[in-house]
Short mmCIF file of N, CA and C in Angstrom, two decimals:
data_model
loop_
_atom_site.label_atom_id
_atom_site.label_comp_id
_atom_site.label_asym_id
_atom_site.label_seq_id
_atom_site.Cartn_x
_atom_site.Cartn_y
_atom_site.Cartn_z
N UNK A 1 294.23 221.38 109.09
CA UNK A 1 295.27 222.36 109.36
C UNK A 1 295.84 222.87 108.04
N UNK A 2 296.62 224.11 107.94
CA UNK A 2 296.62 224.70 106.90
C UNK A 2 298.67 224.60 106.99
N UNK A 3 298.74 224.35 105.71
CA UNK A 3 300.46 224.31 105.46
C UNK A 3 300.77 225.57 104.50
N UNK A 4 301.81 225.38 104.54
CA UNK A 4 302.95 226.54 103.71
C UNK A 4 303.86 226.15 103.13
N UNK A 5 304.33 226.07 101.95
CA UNK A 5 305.55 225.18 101.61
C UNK A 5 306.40 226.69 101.25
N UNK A 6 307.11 226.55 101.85
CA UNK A 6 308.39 227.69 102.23
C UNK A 6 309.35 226.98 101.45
N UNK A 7 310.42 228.57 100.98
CA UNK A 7 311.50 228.28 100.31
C UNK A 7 312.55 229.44 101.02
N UNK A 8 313.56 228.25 101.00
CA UNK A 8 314.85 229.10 101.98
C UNK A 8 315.94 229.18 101.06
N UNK A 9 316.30 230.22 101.71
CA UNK A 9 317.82 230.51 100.99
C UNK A 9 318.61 231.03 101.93
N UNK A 10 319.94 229.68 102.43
CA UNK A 10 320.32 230.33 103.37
C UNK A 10 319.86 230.47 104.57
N UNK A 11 319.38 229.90 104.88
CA UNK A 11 318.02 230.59 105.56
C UNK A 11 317.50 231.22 105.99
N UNK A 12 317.05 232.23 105.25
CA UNK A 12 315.96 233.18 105.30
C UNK A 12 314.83 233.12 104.06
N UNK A 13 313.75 233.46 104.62
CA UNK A 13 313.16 233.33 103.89
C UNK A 13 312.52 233.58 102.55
N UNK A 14 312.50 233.40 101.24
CA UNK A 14 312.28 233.69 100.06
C UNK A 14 310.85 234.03 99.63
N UNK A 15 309.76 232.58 99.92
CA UNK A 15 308.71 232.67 99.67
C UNK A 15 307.77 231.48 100.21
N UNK A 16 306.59 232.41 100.61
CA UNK A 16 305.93 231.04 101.40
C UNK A 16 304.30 230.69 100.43
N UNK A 17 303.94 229.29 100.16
CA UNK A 17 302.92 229.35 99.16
C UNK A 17 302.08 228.33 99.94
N UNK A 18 300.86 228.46 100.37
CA UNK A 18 299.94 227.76 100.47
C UNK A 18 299.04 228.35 101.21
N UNK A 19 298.36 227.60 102.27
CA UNK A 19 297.52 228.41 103.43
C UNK A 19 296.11 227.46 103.08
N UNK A 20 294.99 227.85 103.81
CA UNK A 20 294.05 227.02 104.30
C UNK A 20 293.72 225.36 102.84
N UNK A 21 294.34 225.40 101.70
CA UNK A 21 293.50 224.58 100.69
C UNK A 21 294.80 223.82 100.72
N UNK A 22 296.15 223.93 101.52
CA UNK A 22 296.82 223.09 101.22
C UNK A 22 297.29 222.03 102.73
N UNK A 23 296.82 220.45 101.99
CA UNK A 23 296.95 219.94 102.87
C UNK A 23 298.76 219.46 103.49
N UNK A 24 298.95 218.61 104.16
CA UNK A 24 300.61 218.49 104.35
C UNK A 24 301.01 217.34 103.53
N UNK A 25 300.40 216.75 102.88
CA UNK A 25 300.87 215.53 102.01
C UNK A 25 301.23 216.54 100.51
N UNK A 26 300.24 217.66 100.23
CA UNK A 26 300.21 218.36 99.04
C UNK A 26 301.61 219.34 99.24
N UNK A 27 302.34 219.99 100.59
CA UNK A 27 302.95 220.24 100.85
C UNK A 27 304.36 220.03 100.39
N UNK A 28 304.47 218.41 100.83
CA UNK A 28 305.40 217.85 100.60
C UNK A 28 305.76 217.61 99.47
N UNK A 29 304.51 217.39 98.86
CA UNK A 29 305.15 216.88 97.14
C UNK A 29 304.94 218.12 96.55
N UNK A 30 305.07 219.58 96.99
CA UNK A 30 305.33 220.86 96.24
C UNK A 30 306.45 221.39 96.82
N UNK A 31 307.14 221.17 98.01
CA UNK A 31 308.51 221.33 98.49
C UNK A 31 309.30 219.69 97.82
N UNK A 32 308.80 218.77 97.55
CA UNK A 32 309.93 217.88 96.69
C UNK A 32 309.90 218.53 95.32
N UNK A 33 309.19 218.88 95.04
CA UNK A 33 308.82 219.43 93.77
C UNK A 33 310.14 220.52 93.25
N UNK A 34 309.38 221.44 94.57
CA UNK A 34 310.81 222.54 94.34
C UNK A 34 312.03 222.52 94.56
N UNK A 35 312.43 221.28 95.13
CA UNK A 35 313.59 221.16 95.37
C UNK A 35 314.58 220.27 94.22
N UNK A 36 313.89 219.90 93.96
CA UNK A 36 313.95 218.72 92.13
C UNK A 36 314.44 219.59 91.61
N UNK A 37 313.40 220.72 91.34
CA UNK A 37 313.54 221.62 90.33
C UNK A 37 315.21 222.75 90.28
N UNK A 38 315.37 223.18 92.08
CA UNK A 38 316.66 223.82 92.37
C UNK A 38 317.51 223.26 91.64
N UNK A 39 317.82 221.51 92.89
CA UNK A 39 319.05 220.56 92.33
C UNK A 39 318.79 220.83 91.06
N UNK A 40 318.16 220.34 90.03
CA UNK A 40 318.53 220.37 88.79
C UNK A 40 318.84 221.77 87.93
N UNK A 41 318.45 222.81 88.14
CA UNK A 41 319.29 223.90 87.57
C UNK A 41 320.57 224.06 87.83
N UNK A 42 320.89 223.54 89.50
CA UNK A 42 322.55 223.80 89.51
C UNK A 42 323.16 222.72 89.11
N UNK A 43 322.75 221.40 88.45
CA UNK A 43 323.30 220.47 87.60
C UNK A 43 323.70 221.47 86.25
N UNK A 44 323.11 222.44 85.89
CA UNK A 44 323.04 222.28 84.41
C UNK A 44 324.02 223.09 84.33
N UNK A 45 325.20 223.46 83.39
CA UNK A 45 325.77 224.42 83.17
C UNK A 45 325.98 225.61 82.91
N UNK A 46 324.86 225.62 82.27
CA UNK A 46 324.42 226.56 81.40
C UNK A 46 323.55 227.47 82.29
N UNK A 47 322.89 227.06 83.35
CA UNK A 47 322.16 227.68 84.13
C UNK A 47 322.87 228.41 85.23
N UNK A 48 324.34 227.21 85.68
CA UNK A 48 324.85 227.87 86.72
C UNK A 48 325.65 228.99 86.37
N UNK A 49 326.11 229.26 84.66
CA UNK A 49 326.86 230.05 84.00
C UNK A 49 325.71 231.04 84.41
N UNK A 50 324.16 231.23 84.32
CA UNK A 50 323.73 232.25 84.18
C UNK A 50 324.11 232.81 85.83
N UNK A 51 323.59 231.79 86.82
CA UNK A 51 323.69 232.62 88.01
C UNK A 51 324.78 233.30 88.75
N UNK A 52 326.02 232.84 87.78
CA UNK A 52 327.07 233.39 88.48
C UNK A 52 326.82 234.71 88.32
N UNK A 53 327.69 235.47 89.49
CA UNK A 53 327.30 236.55 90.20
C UNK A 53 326.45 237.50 90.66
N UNK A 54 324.99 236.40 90.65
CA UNK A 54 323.92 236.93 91.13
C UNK A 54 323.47 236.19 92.85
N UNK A 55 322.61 236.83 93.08
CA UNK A 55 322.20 236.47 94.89
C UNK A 55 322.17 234.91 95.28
N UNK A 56 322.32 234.38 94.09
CA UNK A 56 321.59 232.82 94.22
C UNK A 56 322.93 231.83 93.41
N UNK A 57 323.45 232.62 93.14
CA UNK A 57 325.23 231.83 92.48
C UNK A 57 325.37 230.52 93.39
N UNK A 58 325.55 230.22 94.62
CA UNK A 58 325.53 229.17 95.05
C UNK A 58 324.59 228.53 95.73
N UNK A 59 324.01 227.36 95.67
CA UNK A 59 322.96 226.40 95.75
C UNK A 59 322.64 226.30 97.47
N UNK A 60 322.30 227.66 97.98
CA UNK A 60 322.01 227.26 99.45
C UNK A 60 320.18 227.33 99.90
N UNK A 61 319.70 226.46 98.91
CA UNK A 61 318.39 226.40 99.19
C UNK A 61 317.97 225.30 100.10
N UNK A 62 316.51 225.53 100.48
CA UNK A 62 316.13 224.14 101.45
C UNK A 62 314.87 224.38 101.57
N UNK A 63 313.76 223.72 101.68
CA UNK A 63 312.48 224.13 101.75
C UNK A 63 311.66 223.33 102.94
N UNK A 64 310.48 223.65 103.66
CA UNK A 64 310.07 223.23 104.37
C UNK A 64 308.48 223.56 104.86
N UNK A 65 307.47 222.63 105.30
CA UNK A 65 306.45 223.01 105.26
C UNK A 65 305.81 223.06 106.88
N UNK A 66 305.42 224.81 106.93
CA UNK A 66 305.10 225.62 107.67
C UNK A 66 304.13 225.38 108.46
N UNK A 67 303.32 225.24 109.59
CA UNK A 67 301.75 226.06 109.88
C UNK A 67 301.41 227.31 109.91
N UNK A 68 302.63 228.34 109.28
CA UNK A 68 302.02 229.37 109.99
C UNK A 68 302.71 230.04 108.62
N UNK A 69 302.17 230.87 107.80
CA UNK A 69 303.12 231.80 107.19
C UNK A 69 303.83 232.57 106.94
N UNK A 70 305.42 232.99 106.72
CA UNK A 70 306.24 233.31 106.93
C UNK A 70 306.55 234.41 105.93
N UNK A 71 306.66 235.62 105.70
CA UNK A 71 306.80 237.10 105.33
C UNK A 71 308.15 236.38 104.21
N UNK A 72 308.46 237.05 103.32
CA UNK A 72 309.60 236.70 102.42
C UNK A 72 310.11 238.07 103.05
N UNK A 73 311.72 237.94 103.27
CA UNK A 73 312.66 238.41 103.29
C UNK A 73 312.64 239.62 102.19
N UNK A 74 312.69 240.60 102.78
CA UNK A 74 312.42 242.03 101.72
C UNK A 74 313.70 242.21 100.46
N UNK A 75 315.09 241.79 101.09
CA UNK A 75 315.74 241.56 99.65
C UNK A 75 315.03 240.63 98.40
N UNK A 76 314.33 239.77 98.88
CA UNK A 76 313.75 238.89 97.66
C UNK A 76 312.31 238.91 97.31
N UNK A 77 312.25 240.64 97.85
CA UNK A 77 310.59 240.95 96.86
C UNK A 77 311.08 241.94 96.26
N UNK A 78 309.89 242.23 95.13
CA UNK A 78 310.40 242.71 93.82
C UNK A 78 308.89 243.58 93.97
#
């Protein structure tokens, strides 16, 4: 079966990464991955100084792994 490791904000959706080569164990440890990575930018000061008053200023992320893939939310494509 094919996973997606999705990233939420808020929840809606940001970005979804995987599909047929990713299994759900690989999933998981790329949604712990990314979520390591969140928490620790909004530890840092210096980082949360940057995000103030941008879309992502407060830490409402959450991630989760999919079967099916999920379109990113058109505010957060570029």
């Amino acid at each position: 079966m094919a996973y997606w490791a999705t990233l939420w904000y808020a929840g809606v959706v940001v970005i979804s990464m995987g599909g047929s080569e990713l299994s759900y164990d690989e999933c998981k440890t790329l949604t712990n991955s990314m979520i390591t990575e969140i928490t620790t930018s909004y530890q840092d000061e210096e980082k949360v100084a940057e995000l103030k008053g941008t879309m992502f200023e407060t830490n409402k992320f959450s991630v989760s792994c999919e079967t099916k893939y999920l379109e990113s939310d058109p505010k957060y494509k570029e």
